[in-house]
XYZ file of C-alpha atoms in Angstrom:
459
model
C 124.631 131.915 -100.461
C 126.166 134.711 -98.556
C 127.444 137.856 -100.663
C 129.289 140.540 -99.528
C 128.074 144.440 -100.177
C 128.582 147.491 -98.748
C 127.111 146.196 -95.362
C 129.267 144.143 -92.683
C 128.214 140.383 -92.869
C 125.661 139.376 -90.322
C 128.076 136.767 -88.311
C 131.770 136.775 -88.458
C 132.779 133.928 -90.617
C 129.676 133.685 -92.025
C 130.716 134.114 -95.792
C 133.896 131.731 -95.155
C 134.636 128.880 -97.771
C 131.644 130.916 -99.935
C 131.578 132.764 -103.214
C 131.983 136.554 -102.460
C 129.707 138.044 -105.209
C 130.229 141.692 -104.811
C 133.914 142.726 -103.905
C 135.208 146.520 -104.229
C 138.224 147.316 -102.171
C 139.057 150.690 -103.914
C 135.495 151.530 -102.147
C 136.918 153.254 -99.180
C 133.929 152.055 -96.910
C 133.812 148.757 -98.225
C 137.128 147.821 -97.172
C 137.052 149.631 -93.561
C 134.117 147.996 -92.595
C 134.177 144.302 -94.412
C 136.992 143.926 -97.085
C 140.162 144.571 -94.971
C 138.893 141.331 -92.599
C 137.974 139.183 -95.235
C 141.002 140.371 -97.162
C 143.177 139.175 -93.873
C 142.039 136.070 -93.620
C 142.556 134.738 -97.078
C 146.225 136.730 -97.193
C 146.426 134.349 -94.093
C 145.942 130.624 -95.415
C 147.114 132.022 -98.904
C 150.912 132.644 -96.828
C 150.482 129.096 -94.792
C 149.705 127.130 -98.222
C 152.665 129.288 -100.576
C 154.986 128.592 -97.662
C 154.734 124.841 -97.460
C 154.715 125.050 -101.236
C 158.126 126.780 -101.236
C 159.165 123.893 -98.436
C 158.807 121.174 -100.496
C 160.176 123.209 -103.806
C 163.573 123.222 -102.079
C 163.907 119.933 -100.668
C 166.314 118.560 -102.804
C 168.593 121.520 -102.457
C 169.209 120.675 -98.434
C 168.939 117.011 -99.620
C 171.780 117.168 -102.498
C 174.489 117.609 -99.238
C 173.404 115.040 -97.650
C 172.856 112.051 -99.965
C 176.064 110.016 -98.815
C 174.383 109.408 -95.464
C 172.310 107.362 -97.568
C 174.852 106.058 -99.882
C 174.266 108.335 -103.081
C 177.367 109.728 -104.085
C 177.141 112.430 -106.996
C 179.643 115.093 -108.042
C 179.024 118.519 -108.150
C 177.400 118.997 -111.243
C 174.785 116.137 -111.034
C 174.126 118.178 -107.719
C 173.543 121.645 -109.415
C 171.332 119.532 -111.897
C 169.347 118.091 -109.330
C 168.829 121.534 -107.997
C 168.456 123.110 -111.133
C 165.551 120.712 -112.564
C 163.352 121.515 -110.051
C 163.536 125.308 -110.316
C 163.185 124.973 -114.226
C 159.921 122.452 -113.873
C 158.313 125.256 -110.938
C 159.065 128.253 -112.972
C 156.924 126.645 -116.513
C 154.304 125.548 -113.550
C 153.446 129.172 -112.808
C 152.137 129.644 -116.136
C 149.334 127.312 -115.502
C 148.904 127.739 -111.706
C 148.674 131.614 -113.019
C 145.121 130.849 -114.253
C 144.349 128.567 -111.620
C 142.423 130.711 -109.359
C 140.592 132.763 -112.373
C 139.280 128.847 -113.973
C 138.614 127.288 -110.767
C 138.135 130.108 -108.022
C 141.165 131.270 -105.669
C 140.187 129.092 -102.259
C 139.500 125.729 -104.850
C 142.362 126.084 -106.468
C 144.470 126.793 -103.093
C 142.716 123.005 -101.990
C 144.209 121.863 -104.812
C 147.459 123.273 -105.188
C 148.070 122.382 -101.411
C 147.161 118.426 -101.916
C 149.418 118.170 -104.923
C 152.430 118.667 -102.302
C 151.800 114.977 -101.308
C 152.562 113.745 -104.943
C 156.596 114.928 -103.767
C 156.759 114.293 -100.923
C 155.749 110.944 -101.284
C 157.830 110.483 -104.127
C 160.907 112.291 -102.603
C 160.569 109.025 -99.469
C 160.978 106.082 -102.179
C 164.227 107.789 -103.524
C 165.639 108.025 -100.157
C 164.447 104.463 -99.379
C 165.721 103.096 -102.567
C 169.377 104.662 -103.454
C 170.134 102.236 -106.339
C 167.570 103.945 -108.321
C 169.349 105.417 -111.709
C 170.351 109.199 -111.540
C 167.729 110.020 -114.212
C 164.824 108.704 -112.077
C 166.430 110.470 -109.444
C 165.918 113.583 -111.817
C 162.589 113.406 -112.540
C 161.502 112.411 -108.612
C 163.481 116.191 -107.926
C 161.331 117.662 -111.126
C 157.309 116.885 -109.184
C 158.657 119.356 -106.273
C 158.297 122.200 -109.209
C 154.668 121.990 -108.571
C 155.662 123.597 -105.132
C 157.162 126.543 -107.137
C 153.852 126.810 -109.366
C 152.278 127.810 -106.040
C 153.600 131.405 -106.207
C 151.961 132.028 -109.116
C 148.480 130.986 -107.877
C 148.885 132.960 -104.570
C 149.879 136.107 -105.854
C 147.940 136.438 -108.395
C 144.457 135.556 -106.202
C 145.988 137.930 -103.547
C 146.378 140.949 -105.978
C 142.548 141.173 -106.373
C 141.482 141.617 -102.515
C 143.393 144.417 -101.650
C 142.770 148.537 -102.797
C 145.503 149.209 -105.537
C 147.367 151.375 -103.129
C 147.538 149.329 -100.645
C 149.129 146.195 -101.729
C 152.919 146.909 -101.411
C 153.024 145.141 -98.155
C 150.278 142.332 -98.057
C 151.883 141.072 -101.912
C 155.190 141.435 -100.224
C 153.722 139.446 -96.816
C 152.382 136.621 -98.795
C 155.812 136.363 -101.024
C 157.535 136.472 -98.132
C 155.660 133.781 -96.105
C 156.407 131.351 -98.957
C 160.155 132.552 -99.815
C 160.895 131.757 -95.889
C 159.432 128.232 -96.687
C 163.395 128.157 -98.464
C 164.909 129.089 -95.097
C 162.662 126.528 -92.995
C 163.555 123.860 -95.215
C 167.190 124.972 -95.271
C 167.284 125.027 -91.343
C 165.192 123.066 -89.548
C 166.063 119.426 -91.660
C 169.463 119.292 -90.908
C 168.672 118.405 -87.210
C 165.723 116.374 -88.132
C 168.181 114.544 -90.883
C 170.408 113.845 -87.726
C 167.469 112.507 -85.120
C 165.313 110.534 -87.833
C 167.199 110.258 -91.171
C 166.861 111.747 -94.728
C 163.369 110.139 -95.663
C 161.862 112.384 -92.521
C 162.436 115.098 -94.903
C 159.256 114.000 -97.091
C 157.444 112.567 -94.177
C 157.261 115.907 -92.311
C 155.375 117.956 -94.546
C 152.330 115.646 -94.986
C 150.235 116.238 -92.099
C 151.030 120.108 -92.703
C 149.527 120.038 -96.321
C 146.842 118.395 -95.120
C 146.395 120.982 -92.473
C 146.717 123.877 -95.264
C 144.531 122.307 -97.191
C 141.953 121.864 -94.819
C 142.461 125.807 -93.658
C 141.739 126.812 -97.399
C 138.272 124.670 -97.609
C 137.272 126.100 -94.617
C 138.399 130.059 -94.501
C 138.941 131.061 -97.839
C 137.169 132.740 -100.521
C 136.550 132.334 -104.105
C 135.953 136.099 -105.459
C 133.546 135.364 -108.693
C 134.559 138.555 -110.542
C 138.014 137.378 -110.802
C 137.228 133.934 -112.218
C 136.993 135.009 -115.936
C 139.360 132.774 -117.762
C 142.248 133.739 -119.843
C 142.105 132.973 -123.584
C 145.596 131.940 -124.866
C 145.607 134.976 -127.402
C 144.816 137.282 -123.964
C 147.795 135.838 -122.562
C 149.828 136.148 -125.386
C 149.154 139.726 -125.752
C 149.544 140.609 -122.160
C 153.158 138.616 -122.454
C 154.073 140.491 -125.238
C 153.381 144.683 -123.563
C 156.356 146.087 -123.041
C 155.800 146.879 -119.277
C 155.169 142.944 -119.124
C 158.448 142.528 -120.657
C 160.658 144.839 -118.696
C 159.268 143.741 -115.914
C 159.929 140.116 -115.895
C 163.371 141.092 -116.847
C 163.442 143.010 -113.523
C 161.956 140.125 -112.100
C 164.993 137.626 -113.266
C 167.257 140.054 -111.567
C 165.225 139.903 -107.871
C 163.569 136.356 -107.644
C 165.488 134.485 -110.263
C 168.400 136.062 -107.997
C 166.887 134.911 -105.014
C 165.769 131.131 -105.722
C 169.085 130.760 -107.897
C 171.196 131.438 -104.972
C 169.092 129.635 -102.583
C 169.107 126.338 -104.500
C 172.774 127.125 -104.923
C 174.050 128.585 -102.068
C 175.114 124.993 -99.930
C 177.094 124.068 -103.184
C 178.912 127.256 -103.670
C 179.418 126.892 -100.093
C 180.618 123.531 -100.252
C 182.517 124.128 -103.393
C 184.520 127.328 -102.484
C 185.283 126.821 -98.550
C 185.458 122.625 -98.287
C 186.626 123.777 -94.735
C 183.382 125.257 -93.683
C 180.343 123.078 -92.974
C 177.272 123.973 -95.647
C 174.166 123.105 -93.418
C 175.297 125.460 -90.636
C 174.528 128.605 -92.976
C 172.828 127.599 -95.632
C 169.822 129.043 -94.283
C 170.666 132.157 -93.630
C 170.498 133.836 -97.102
C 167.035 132.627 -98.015
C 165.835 133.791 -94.359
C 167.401 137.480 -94.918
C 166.107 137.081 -98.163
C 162.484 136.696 -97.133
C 162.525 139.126 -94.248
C 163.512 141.722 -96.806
C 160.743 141.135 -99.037
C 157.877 142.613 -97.070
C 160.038 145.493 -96.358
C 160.857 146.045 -100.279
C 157.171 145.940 -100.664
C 156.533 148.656 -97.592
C 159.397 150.894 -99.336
C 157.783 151.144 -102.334
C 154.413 152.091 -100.645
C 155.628 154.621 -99.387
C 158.696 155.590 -101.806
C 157.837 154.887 -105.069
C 158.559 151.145 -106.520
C 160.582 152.351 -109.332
C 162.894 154.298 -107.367
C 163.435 151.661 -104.356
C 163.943 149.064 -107.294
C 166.602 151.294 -109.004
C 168.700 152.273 -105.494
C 168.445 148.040 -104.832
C 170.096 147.170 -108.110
C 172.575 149.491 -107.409
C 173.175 148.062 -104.155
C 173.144 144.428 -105.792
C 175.819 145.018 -108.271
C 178.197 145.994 -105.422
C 177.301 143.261 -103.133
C 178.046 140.779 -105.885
C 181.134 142.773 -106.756
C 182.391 142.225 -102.845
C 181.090 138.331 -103.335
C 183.616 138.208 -105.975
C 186.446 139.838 -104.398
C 186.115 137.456 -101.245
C 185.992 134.188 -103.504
C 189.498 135.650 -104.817
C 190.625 136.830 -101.333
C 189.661 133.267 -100.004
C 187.753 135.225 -97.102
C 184.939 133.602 -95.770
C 183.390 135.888 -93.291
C 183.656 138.152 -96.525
C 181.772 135.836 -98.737
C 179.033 135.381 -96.061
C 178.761 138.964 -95.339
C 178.217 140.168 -99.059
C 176.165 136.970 -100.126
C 173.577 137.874 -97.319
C 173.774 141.265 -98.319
C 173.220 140.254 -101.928
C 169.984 137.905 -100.333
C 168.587 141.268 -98.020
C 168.592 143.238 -101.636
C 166.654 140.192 -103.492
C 164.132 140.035 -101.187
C 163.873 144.433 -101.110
C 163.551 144.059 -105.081
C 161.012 141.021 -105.094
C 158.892 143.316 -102.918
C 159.396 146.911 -104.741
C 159.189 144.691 -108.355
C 155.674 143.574 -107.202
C 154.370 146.366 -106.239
C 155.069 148.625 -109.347
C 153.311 146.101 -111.734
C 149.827 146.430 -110.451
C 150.569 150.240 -110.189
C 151.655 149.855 -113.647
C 149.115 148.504 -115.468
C 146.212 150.614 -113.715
C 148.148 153.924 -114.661
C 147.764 152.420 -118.104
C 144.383 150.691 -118.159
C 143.066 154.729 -116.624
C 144.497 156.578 -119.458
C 141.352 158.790 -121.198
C 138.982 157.832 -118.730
C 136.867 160.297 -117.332
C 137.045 160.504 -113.652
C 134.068 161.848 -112.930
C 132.133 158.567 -115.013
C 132.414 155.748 -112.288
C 131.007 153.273 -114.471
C 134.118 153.473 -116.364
C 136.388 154.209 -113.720
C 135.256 150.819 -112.141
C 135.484 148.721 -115.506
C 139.383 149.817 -116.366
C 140.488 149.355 -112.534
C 138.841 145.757 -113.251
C 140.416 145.083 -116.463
C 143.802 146.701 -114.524
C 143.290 143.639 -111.607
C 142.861 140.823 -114.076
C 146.214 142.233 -116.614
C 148.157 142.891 -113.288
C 147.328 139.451 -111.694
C 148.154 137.690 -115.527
C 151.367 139.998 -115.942
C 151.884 138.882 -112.345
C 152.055 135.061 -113.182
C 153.692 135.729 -116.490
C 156.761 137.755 -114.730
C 157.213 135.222 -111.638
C 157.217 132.321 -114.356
C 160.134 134.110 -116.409
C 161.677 135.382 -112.885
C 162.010 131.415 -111.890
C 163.454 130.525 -115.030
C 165.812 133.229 -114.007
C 167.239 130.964 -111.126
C 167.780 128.083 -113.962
C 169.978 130.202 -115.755
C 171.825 131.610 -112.648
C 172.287 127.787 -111.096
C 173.774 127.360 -115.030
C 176.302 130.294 -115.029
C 177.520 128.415 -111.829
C 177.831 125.222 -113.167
C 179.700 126.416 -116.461
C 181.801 128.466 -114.719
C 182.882 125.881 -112.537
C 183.444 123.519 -114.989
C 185.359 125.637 -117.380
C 187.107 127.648 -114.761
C 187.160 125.861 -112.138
C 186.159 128.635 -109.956
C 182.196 131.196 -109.622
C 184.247 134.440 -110.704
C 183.074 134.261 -114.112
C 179.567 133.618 -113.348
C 179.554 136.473 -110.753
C 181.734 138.902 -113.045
C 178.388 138.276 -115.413
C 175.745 138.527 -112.559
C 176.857 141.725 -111.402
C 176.816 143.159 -115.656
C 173.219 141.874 -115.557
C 172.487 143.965 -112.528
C 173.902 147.145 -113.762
C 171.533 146.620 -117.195
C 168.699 146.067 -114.388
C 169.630 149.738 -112.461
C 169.582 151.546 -116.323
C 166.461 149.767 -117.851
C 164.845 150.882 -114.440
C 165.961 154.542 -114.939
C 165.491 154.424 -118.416
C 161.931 153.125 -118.453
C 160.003 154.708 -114.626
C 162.410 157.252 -113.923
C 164.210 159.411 -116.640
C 160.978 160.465 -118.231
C 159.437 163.785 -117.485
C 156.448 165.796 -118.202
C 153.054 164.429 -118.018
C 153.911 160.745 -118.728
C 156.016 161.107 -115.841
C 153.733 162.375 -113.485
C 151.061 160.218 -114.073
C 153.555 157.096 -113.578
C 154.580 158.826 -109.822
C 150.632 159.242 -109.317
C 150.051 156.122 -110.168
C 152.557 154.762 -107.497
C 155.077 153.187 -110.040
């Protein structure tokens, strides 16, 4: 068995699809001369594998506006709960998917996580080939493409252990961002393959590109043995209940659960609010600014401070869904589009700046009376830092998800009782301004040394 040390591996590639015994990427030399590659080329397949897991997640939300071509007709709110059910069944997934990669090793349990995508998209081809099927079975075909959405979970928190603490802003934000554009991709590119092949393409296409990700993660990727210890249940349900793992999720609700709320969403609003203006022509476009942003979010807080760039992109938030509102009672379209993207671009900024401060977080914490100069010690508490992170991580982007359930759920009641989204984005836009003073409150009021140490510690 190859193991990595200190010392550059004696072939390129020769440790791929191996156990990595001995990882340290907060050793400077380590990671310049053999961490950052291997490093790269798991972030690589981990991106390819989330992606197509965050393709499948959303393919009822393109196929929901297109059902009558195959002679399904349901009214709006059987559409937001075919939307909604598969968010709600991905967000509990990333609970379990959380300790996938510490039970079964981070490139098995990307193999696995990648072949479960066939059960889907498989499934999501006999409900297009048989529309008589009752709306409840219809339901519970939508719910298997949550285990796209469990993906996430399993990505990110593998990812968070190969890179140095202070360095992984941008690859976390990289690999979130390579699966949030798998939204986008789905958004945009079935329409036209809807029109040249029909709606059952839509679960067809994605096979022999799972199969393909799956193969990539046999052959490339690493399983990192120190980050295999398994979670006990009363680990978890202490980590759940620290208050940094609590304030962050919330935080979390208001940048992902904003983000995959809005994308499952967005064609129906669309569709809802401006029956003039055809849905598939832009649905895309707010989970592709969305997506971009998040790697920049992530390269903001490197260099900013995550706290601060997360505070700022609240801010920013509970204007742009301010505007949103005013252009749904203006009847303005090119104002709805304009301050709905800008809504998505400040999702995406927060996903990234969110993700960054937790690691960041939880090593300021785990360092706290440690003795610098005893690197015995130093080593174990940024250990125990990676494994809380990486749980806190899968804890937060389970709650964030179930964010998006209750976001696609303000819509629906406030379309039902009102008749119109005001209400729901009145109450989105009081959520975010909670968001911009629990921020404050918690990572940037304080002063003194509990302060300082936060700032040093990159939060």
């Amino acid at each position: 068995m190859t193991t990595l040390t200190g010392e550059r591996p004696e072939a390129p590639g020769a440790d791929q699809g191996r156990w990595i015994e001995d990882w340290r990427p907060d050793d400077e030399r380590f990671w310049n001369e053999t961490g950052k590659r291997v490093a790269r080329r798991n972030l690589a397949w981990s991106i390819l594998t989330e992606h197509l897991g965050f393709c499948v997640w959303l393919l009822w939300s393109i196929a929901v506006i297109n059902l009558g071509t195959v002679g399904v007709t349901l009214d709006v709110g059987q559409q937001l709960w075919l939307t909604t059910v598969p968010n709600l069944v991905g967000a509990f997934m990333r609970i379990p998917y959380t300790f996938g990669p510490a039970r079964f090793g981070g490139r098995n349990f990307t193999i696995i996580s990648a072949l479960l995508l066939l059960i889907p998209c498989a499934l999501f081809v006999y409900a297009i080939e048989n529309p008589d099927i009752p709306f409840w079975v219809l339901l519970l075909i939508a719910a298997t493409t949550g285990l796209g959405g469990g993906n996430f979970a399993s990505s990110m928190s593998n990812i968070t252990h190969y890179y140095p603490t202070n360095k992984q802003g941008l690859p976390l934000g990289l690999n979130a961002a390579g699966g949030n554009l798998g939204t986008s991709v789905t958004q945009l590119a079935m329409p036209p393959l809807i029109v040249a092949a029909g709606l059952v393409a839509v679960g067809w296409v994605w096979m022999p590109l799972v199969l393909v990700a799956a193969a990539g993660a046999y052959f490339f990727m690493n399983n990192l043995r120190h980050a295999t210890s398994s979670y006990t249940v009363k680990e978890m349900a202490a980590i759940s209940r620290r208050p940094h793992t609590v304030i962050m999720s919330v935080l979390y609700i208001g940048t992902f659960g904003s983000f995959i709320g809005y994308s499952f969403s967005f064609g129906v609003l669309i569709k809802n609010q401006f029956p003039d203006i055809k849905a598939a022509d832009y649905i895309w476009l707010g989970a592709l600014v969305g997506s971009v942003a998040r790697p920049i979010g992530g390269w903001l807080a490197d260099r900013l401070g995550g706290a601060k760039v997360t505070f700022w992109n609240f801010l920013i938030m509970a204007f742009g869904i301010a505007a949103v509102w005013f252009a749904v009672g203006a009847g303005s379209w090119p104002l709805f589009l304009a301050a709905f993207l800008c809504v998505f671009a400040t999702t995406g900024i927060g996903n990234g700046s969110t993700y960054k401060m937790i690691p960041a977080i939880f090593k300021n914490k785990a360092m706290e009376g440690v003795d610098p100069a005893d690197e015995g010690a130093v080593a174990a508490a940024i250990s125990s830092a990676r494994r809380t992170a990486a749980a806190a991580i899968g804890i937060s982007s389970a709650v964030g998800a179930l964010g998006g359930v209750l976001i696609q759920q303000t819509f629906r009641i406030s379309l039902a009782e009102a008749g119109s989204i005001a209400p729901a984005l009145l109450i989105l836009a009081a959520f975010y301004t909670v968001c911009v003073v629990l921020t404050w409150v918690t990572y940037l009021r304080r002063t003194g040394d509990l302060r300082r140490s936060l700032a040093d510690a990159g939060v």
